[in-house]
Coordinates of N, CA and C and ligand atoms in Angstrom, one line a residue:
X1 N -209.6 -22.1 145.4 CA -209.4 -20.5 144.8 C -207.4 -20.3 145.6
X2 N -206.6 -19.5 145.1 CA -205.7 -19.4 145.4 C -205.6 -18.3 146.7
X3 N -204.1 -19.2 147.5 CA -204.5 -17.8 149.4 C -204.0 -16.0 148.4
X4 N -204.2 -15.2 148.8 CA -204.0 -14.0 148.6 C -203.0 -12.9 149.7
X5 N -202.9 -12.4 150.0 CA -202.2 -11.3 151.4 C -203.2 -10.8 151.3
X6 N -203.1 -10.7 153.1 CA -204.7 -10.3 153.4 C -204.1 -9.1 153.2
X7 N -205.1 -7.9 152.9 CA -206.0 -6.0 153.1 C -206.2 -6.2 153.9
X8 N -206.4 -4.6 153.9 CA -207.3 -4.0 154.9 C -208.6 -4.1 154.5
X9 N -209.5 -4.1 153.8 CA -210.8 -5.1 153.5 C -211.3 -5.8 153.5
X10 N -209.3 -6.7 154.1 CA -210.5 -8.6 154.7 C -210.3 -8.1 155.8
X11 N -210.1 -7.4 156.3 CA -209.5 -6.9 157.6 C -211.4 -8.0 158.5
X12 N -212.1 -7.1 158.6 CA -212.8 -6.8 159.2 C -214.0 -8.7 159.4
X13 N -213.3 -8.9 158.1 CA -214.4 -10.5 157.7 C -213.0 -11.5 158.2
X14 N -212.2 -11.1 157.9 CA -210.9 -12.3 158.9 C -210.8 -12.1 160.2
X15 N -211.0 -11.4 160.8 CA -211.3 -10.8 162.9 C -212.5 -12.0 162.3
X16 N -213.4 -12.1 161.9 CA -214.9 -12.7 162.5 C -214.9 -13.9 162.0
X17 N -214.6 -14.3 161.2 CA -213.7 -15.5 160.6 C -212.8 -16.2 161.5
X18 N -211.4 -15.7 161.8 CA -210.9 -16.4 163.3 C -212.3 -16.9 164.9
X19 N -212.4 -16.0 164.7 CA -213.1 -15.6 165.8 C -214.1 -17.1 166.1
X20 N -214.7 -17.3 165.0 CA -215.8 -18.1 164.8 C -215.1 -19.5 164.9
X21 N -213.5 -19.5 164.8 CA -212.6 -20.5 164.7 C -211.9 -20.9 165.8
X22 N -211.6 -20.0 167.1 CA -211.2 -19.8 167.9 C -210.3 -19.8 168.3
X23 N -209.3 -18.8 166.9 CA -208.6 -18.0 167.3 C -208.0 -17.2 167.1
X24 N -207.0 -16.1 167.8 CA -206.5 -14.4 168.1 C -207.1 -14.0 166.6
X25 N -207.2 -12.3 167.5 CA -207.6 -12.1 166.5 C -206.3 -10.9 166.4
X26 N -205.5 -11.2 167.7 CA -205.0 -9.8 167.8 C -203.7 -9.7 166.9
X27 N -203.6 -8.1 167.2 CA -202.2 -7.3 166.1 C -202.4 -8.6 164.7
X28 N -203.2 -8.8 164.2 CA -203.9 -9.0 162.6 C -203.4 -7.9 161.8
X29 N -204.4 -6.8 161.6 CA -203.6 -5.2 161.1 C -201.7 -4.8 161.0
X30 N -201.2 -5.6 162.3 CA -198.8 -5.2 162.4 C -199.0 -5.8 161.1
X31 N -197.1 -4.7 160.3 CA -196.9 -5.3 159.2 C -196.1 -6.1 159.4
X32 N -196.0 -6.3 161.1 CA -195.2 -7.4 160.7 C -195.6 -9.2 160.9
X33 N -197.0 -9.3 160.5 CA -197.3 -10.2 160.7 C -198.5 -10.6 158.7
X34 N -197.5 -12.0 158.8 CA -198.1 -11.4 157.6 C -199.2 -12.7 157.2
X35 N -200.2 -12.8 156.3 CA -201.1 -13.5 156.5 C -202.1 -13.6 155.5
X36 N -202.5 -15.1 155.0 CA -202.8 -14.9 154.1 C -204.2 -15.9 153.8
X37 N -205.1 -15.6 152.7 CA -207.3 -15.5 152.4 C -207.4 -16.2 151.7
X38 N -208.3 -17.1 152.0 CA -208.7 -17.9 150.9 C -210.0 -18.1 150.0
X39 N -210.4 -17.2 149.9 CA -212.1 -17.7 149.1 C -212.9 -18.6 148.7
X40 N -214.4 -18.6 148.6 CA -214.4 -19.4 147.6 C -214.7 -19.1 146.8
X41 N -216.1 -19.1 145.9 CA -216.2 -18.7 143.9 C -217.2 -17.4 145.0
X42 N -219.0 -17.5 145.8 CA -218.9 -16.3 146.1 C -218.3 -14.6 147.3
X43 N -216.6 -14.9 147.2 CA -216.3 -14.4 147.8 C -216.1 -14.5 149.4
X44 N -216.3 -15.8 149.9 CA -216.5 -15.8 151.4 C -215.7 -16.8 151.7
X45 N -214.5 -15.4 153.2 CA -212.7 -16.2 153.4 C -213.8 -17.4 153.5
X46 N -213.1 -18.7 153.3 CA -213.1 -20.1 154.0 C -211.9 -21.2 154.4
X47 N -210.8 -20.2 154.5 CA -209.6 -20.6 154.7 C -208.4 -19.2 155.3
X48 N -207.9 -19.5 156.2 CA -206.5 -18.6 156.5 C -205.3 -19.3 157.1
X49 N -204.6 -18.4 156.4 CA -203.8 -19.4 157.2 C -201.5 -18.3 157.4
X50 N -201.6 -18.0 158.4 CA -200.1 -17.3 158.3 C -198.6 -17.4 159.3
X51 N -198.1 -16.2 159.8 CA -197.1 -16.3 160.7 C -196.3 -15.2 161.2
X52 N -195.4 -15.3 161.8 CA -195.3 -13.7 161.8 C -193.8 -13.7 163.0
X53 N -192.6 -13.3 162.6 CA -191.3 -13.5 162.0 C -191.0 -13.1 163.6
X54 N -189.6 -13.6 164.0 CA -188.7 -12.9 164.7 C -188.5 -11.7 164.2
X55 N -187.2 -10.8 165.2 CA -186.9 -9.9 164.9 C -185.7 -10.1 164.3
X56 N -184.9 -11.1 164.0 CA -183.5 -11.5 163.0 C -184.2 -12.1 162.2
X57 N -185.5 -12.8 161.9 CA -186.0 -14.0 160.8 C -185.9 -15.6 160.9
X58 N -185.0 -14.9 162.6 CA -185.1 -16.6 162.2 C -186.2 -18.1 162.6
X59 N -187.1 -17.4 163.0 CA -187.6 -18.3 164.3 C -189.2 -17.5 163.5
X60 N -190.5 -18.3 163.1 CA -191.7 -18.1 162.3 C -192.3 -18.4 163.1
X61 N -193.5 -17.6 164.0 CA -194.7 -18.1 164.8 C -195.9 -19.1 164.0
X62 N -195.9 -19.9 163.8 CA -197.5 -20.2 163.1 C -198.6 -19.5 163.7
X63 N -199.4 -18.8 162.8 CA -200.7 -18.6 163.3 C -202.1 -18.7 162.2
X64 N -203.1 -18.3 163.2 CA -204.3 -18.2 161.6 C -204.4 -19.5 160.6
X65 N -204.0 -20.6 160.8 CA -204.8 -21.3 160.5 C -205.5 -21.9 160.7
X66 N -206.8 -21.8 160.0 CA -207.9 -22.8 160.0 C -209.1 -22.7 158.7
X67 N -210.2 -23.1 158.7 CA -210.8 -23.6 157.2 C -212.4 -23.8 157.9
X68 N -212.9 -23.5 156.9 CA -214.6 -23.1 157.0 C -215.1 -24.6 157.8
X69 N -215.5 -24.1 159.2 CA -216.0 -25.8 159.6 C -216.8 -26.1 158.7
X70 N -217.5 -26.8 157.5 CA -218.2 -27.6 157.1 C -217.8 -27.6 155.1
X71 N -215.9 -27.6 155.5 CA -215.1 -27.8 154.9 C -213.4 -28.3 155.1
X72 N -214.0 -28.4 156.1 CA -213.0 -29.5 157.5 C -212.6 -30.5 157.2
X73 N -211.1 -31.2 156.8 CA -211.5 -32.8 157.1 C -210.6 -33.5 155.5
X74 N -211.0 -32.6 154.9 CA -210.5 -32.0 153.1 C -209.8 -32.3 152.3
X75 N -207.6 -31.7 153.4 CA -207.4 -31.4 153.3 C -206.7 -30.4 153.2
X76 N -208.1 -28.8 153.3 CA -207.5 -28.4 153.3 C -206.4 -26.8 154.0
X77 N -206.5 -27.6 156.0 CA -206.1 -26.9 156.7 C -204.2 -27.4 156.6
X78 N -204.2 -28.9 155.9 CA -202.8 -29.2 155.5 C -202.2 -27.8 154.5
X79 N -202.7 -28.4 153.2 CA -202.4 -27.0 151.9 C -202.0 -26.3 152.7
X80 N -203.0 -25.4 153.7 CA -202.6 -23.8 153.6 C -202.0 -24.0 155.3
X81 N -201.5 -24.7 156.1 CA -200.3 -24.6 157.0 C -199.5 -24.8 156.3
X82 N -198.4 -25.1 155.1 CA -197.6 -25.8 154.1 C -197.7 -24.3 153.8
X83 N -198.6 -23.4 153.1 CA -198.4 -22.5 152.5 C -197.7 -21.6 153.0
X84 N -198.0 -21.8 154.6 CA -197.1 -20.4 155.5 C -195.6 -21.3 155.7
X85 N -195.6 -22.6 155.6 CA -194.3 -23.0 156.0 C -193.4 -22.6 154.7
X86 N -193.9 -23.2 154.2 CA -192.9 -22.7 152.9 C -192.9 -21.1 152.3
X87 N -193.7 -20.7 152.7 CA -193.4 -18.9 152.4 C -191.9 -18.7 153.9
X88 N -192.7 -18.8 154.9 CA -191.1 -19.3 155.8 C -190.2 -19.8 155.5
X89 N -190.0 -20.1 154.8 CA -188.6 -21.2 154.9 C -188.0 -20.0 153.4
X90 N -188.6 -20.1 153.0 CA -188.3 -18.3 151.3 C -187.8 -18.3 151.7
X91 N -188.1 -16.7 152.6 CA -188.8 -15.6 152.9 C -186.8 -15.5 154.1
X92 N -186.3 -17.7 154.6 CA -185.7 -17.3 155.7 C -184.9 -17.8 156.7
X93 N -186.2 -17.6 156.8 CA -186.8 -19.0 159.0 C -186.2 -20.6 158.7
X94 N -185.4 -20.7 159.8 CA -184.8 -21.9 159.7 C -185.7 -23.0 160.4
X95 N -187.2 -22.0 161.9 CA -187.7 -22.8 162.9 C -188.9 -22.3 162.8
X96 N -189.8 -23.1 162.9 CA -191.4 -22.9 162.4 C -191.6 -23.2 164.6
X97 N -192.4 -22.0 165.0 CA -193.5 -22.8 166.1 C -194.2 -22.1 166.2
X98 N -195.2 -22.9 167.0 CA -197.2 -22.6 167.0 C -198.0 -22.3 167.6
X99 N -198.6 -22.3 168.7 CA -199.3 -23.0 170.6 C -199.9 -23.5 169.7
X100 N -200.9 -25.2 170.2 CA -201.8 -25.2 170.0 C -202.3 -26.3 171.3
X101 N -203.7 -26.0 171.9 CA -203.8 -27.1 172.6 C -204.7 -28.4 172.2
X102 N -205.5 -28.0 170.9 CA -206.5 -28.9 170.9 C -206.3 -29.7 169.5
X103 N -204.7 -29.1 168.7 CA -205.2 -30.0 167.6 C -203.4 -30.2 167.4
X104 N -203.0 -30.7 167.9 CA -201.8 -31.4 167.9 C -201.1 -32.6 167.2
X105 N -202.2 -33.4 167.4 CA -202.3 -34.6 165.7 C -201.6 -33.7 164.8
X106 N -202.7 -33.3 164.1 CA -202.6 -32.2 163.2 C -201.5 -31.5 162.7
X107 N -200.8 -31.0 164.0 CA -199.0 -30.2 163.4 C -198.2 -31.3 163.5
X108 N -199.0 -32.5 164.1 CA -197.4 -34.0 164.4 C -197.4 -34.2 162.7
X109 N -198.2 -34.1 162.9 CA -199.0 -35.2 160.8 C -197.7 -33.8 159.9
X110 N -197.5 -32.3 160.4 CA -197.2 -32.2 159.8 C -195.5 -31.7 159.7
X111 N -194.8 -32.8 160.2 CA -194.1 -32.7 160.6 C -193.2 -31.3 162.9
X112 N -194.4 -31.4 163.2 CA -193.8 -30.6 164.8 C -194.2 -31.7 165.4
X113 N -193.1 -31.4 166.4 CA -193.0 -32.0 167.8 C -192.9 -31.4 168.5
X114 N -193.7 -31.7 170.3 CA -193.6 -30.7 171.2 C -192.2 -30.0 171.4
X115 N -192.4 -28.7 171.9 CA -191.8 -27.8 172.4 C -191.6 -26.9 173.2
X116 N -190.6 -26.1 173.9 CA -190.7 -25.5 175.6 C -191.5 -24.5 175.1
X117 N -192.2 -23.9 175.7 CA -193.6 -23.1 175.5 C -192.9 -21.8 175.9
X118 N -191.6 -21.4 177.4 CA -191.2 -20.4 177.6 C -189.9 -19.9 176.5
X119 N -189.2 -21.5 175.9 CA -188.3 -21.0 174.7 C -189.0 -20.5 173.8
X120 N -190.2 -21.5 173.2 CA -190.6 -20.4 172.1 C -191.5 -18.6 173.0
X121 N -191.4 -18.5 173.4 CA -191.8 -17.3 174.2 C -190.7 -15.7 174.6
X122 N -189.3 -16.6 174.6 CA -188.4 -16.1 174.4 C -187.7 -15.8 173.5
X123 N -187.8 -16.8 172.9 CA -187.2 -16.0 171.6 C -187.8 -15.4 170.1
X124 N -189.2 -15.8 170.6 CA -191.0 -15.4 169.5 C -191.9 -14.4 170.4
X125 N -191.1 -12.8 171.8 CA -190.9 -12.4 172.6 C -192.0 -10.9 172.2
X126 N -191.5 -10.5 170.7 CA -192.0 -9.7 170.4 C -193.8 -9.7 169.3
X127 N -194.0 -10.8 169.0 CA -195.2 -11.4 168.5 C -196.1 -10.6 168.6
X128 N -197.0 -10.7 168.4 CA -198.6 -10.4 167.9 C -199.1 -11.5 169.9
X129 N -198.5 -12.5 169.6 CA -199.0 -13.5 169.7 C -199.0 -13.5 171.8
X130 N -197.6 -13.6 171.6 CA -196.9 -13.9 172.4 C -196.9 -13.1 174.1
X131 N -197.1 -11.7 172.8 CA -197.4 -10.8 174.1 C -199.2 -10.2 174.9
X132 N -200.1 -10.8 173.9 CA -200.7 -10.9 174.6 C -200.8 -12.1 175.5
X133 N -200.8 -13.2 175.0 CA -200.1 -15.2 175.2 C -200.1 -14.4 177.6
X134 N -198.9 -13.6 176.9 CA -197.6 -13.2 178.4 C -198.9 -12.3 179.2
X135 N -199.5 -11.1 178.9 CA -200.2 -10.0 179.0 C -201.9 -11.1 179.4
X136 N -202.5 -11.7 179.2 CA -203.3 -12.4 180.1 C -203.2 -14.0 180.7
X137 N -201.6 -13.6 181.4 CA -201.7 -15.0 181.3 C -201.4 -16.9 180.9
X138 N -202.7 -16.1 179.8 CA -202.7 -17.3 178.5 C -201.9 -18.0 179.0
X139 N -200.8 -17.2 178.4 CA -199.6 -18.3 178.4 C -199.4 -20.4 178.7
X140 N -199.1 -19.5 180.1 CA -199.2 -21.4 181.1 C -199.9 -22.2 180.5
X141 N -201.1 -21.9 179.6 CA -202.3 -23.1 179.6 C -201.5 -23.5 178.4
X142 N -201.2 -22.9 177.2 CA -200.4 -23.8 175.7 C -199.8 -24.4 176.1
X143 N -199.5 -25.0 174.9 CA -199.0 -25.9 174.1 C -198.2 -24.7 172.9
X144 N -196.8 -25.5 173.0 CA -195.8 -25.3 172.3 C -195.3 -27.0 171.1
X145 N -195.8 -26.3 170.4 CA -194.7 -27.1 168.7 C -194.4 -26.5 168.1
X146 N -192.9 -27.7 167.7 CA -191.9 -26.9 166.9 C -191.8 -27.9 165.1
X147 N -190.7 -27.1 164.2 CA -190.3 -28.5 163.7 C -189.5 -27.6 162.6
X148 N -188.4 -27.6 161.7 CA -187.0 -27.7 161.5 C -188.0 -27.0 160.0
X149 N -186.8 -26.5 159.3 CA -188.0 -26.1 158.1 C -186.6 -26.0 157.7
X150 N -185.6 -26.1 157.5 CA -184.2 -26.2 156.6 C -184.2 -27.4 155.1
X151 N -185.6 -28.8 155.9 CA -186.3 -29.5 154.4 C -186.2 -28.3 153.5
X152 N -187.4 -27.7 154.0 CA -188.2 -27.1 153.0 C -187.0 -25.7 151.9
X153 N -186.2 -25.4 152.9 CA -185.5 -24.4 152.1 C -185.1 -24.8 150.9
X154 N -184.4 -25.2 150.5 CA -184.6 -25.9 149.1 C -184.4 -26.2 148.0
X155 N -186.5 -26.0 147.6 CA -187.5 -26.4 147.3 C -188.0 -25.0 147.1
X156 N -187.9 -24.7 146.5 CA -187.9 -23.5 145.8 C -189.2 -23.8 145.1
X157 N -190.8 -22.7 146.1 CA -191.2 -23.3 145.0 C -193.0 -24.3 145.2
X158 N -191.7 -25.1 145.9 CA -192.4 -26.7 145.7 C -193.3 -27.5 147.0
X159 N -193.7 -28.1 147.2 CA -194.3 -28.5 148.0 C -193.6 -28.8 149.5
X160 N -194.2 -28.5 150.2 CA -193.7 -28.0 152.0 C -194.4 -29.5 152.6
X161 N -193.3 -30.4 153.4 CA -193.4 -31.8 153.8 C -192.9 -31.1 155.3
Ligands
LIG1 C1 -206.8 -27.8 162.4 C2 -208.2 -27.1 160.8 C3 -207.6 -25.9 160.6 C4 -207.0 -28.2 160.0 O1 -208.3 -27.9 159.1 P1 -208.1 -29.6 158.1 O2 -208.5 -28.8 156.9 O3 -209.7 -30.3 158.6 O4 -207.4 -30.7 158.1 P2 -207.2 -31.2 156.9 O5 -208.6 -32.1 156.2 O6 -205.2 -31.2 156.2 O7 -206.2 -32.4 158.2 C5 -205.7 -33.3 157.9 C6 -205.1 -34.5 159.2 O8 -204.9 -34.1 160.6 C7 -206.3 -34.5 161.2 N1 -207.0 -32.9 161.7 C8 -207.2 -32.4 161.7 N2 -207.7 -31.5 162.3 C9 -207.4 -32.0 163.5 C10 -207.0 -31.7 165.2 N3 -208.3 -30.7 165.3 N4 -207.0 -33.1 165.3 C11 -206.9 -34.1 165.7 N5 -206.2 -34.1 164.4 C12 -206.9 -33.3 163.1 C13 -207.2 -35.0 159.9 O9 -208.0 -35.9 160.2 C14 -206.3 -35.7 159.0 O10 -205.8 -36.5 159.6 P3 -205.2 -37.2 158.5 O11 -205.2 -37.3 157.1 O12 -205.2 -39.3 159.0 O13 -207.0 -38.2 157.7 C15 -208.9 -26.9 161.1 O14 -209.5 -27.6 161.9 C16 -209.8 -26.0 161.9 O15 -210.1 -24.6 160.8 N6 -209.5 -26.0 163.1 C17 -210.7 -24.6 164.6 C18 -208.9 -22.9 163.8 C19 -207.7 -23.8 164.6 O16 -207.4 -24.5 165.6 N7 -206.5 -24.0 163.6 C20 -205.2 -24.4 164.4 C21 -204.0 -22.9 164.7 S1 -203.3 -24.0 165.9

């Protein structure tokens, strides 16, 4: 099923879905956070993806990319991540960043490379996730990744690489 933008009615189920995937749920209802969900034929959330942009829109923090455990390793995660990257590029962002301690190889296949955690935190200091990680001290334990989005900007509607 296609991704659809998160609505208030999705919030509670999405929080449970992301908690199950061990991802943060902070600030999902913030207007600055863009999240999409994917549902199965029974209407259950089976995937999610999203990002939050810096104040100037040039940088985005990819977040909430998750696939239900029974559906993993079949390409859904790649498709959902590419969807958020494509949306971010079309919104005018030039760089995508993210935190990932466990899924580095997954993101490297999507063009991400190791990045400076403090640079991420400075550029995206207003985002829900950076605020949460700074307040809780979790930032020190996080691993940062980044990729340029320029290559995607010339492909409106096309697949993100
Ligand atoms: C990470 C996640 C979204 C990947 O979803 P998926 O549907 O399994 O991903 P894909 O099937 O598109 O995998 C693409 C490739 O990445 C690899 N990969 C997927 N997850 C990986 C991981 N955690 N670590 C290393 N490699 C991984 C796959 O084996 C596959 O490799 P291949 O192309 O050689 O076959 C999924 O495991 C998930 O929901 N994890 C919990 C939430 C999470 O950690 N999200 C990341 C937020 S930072």
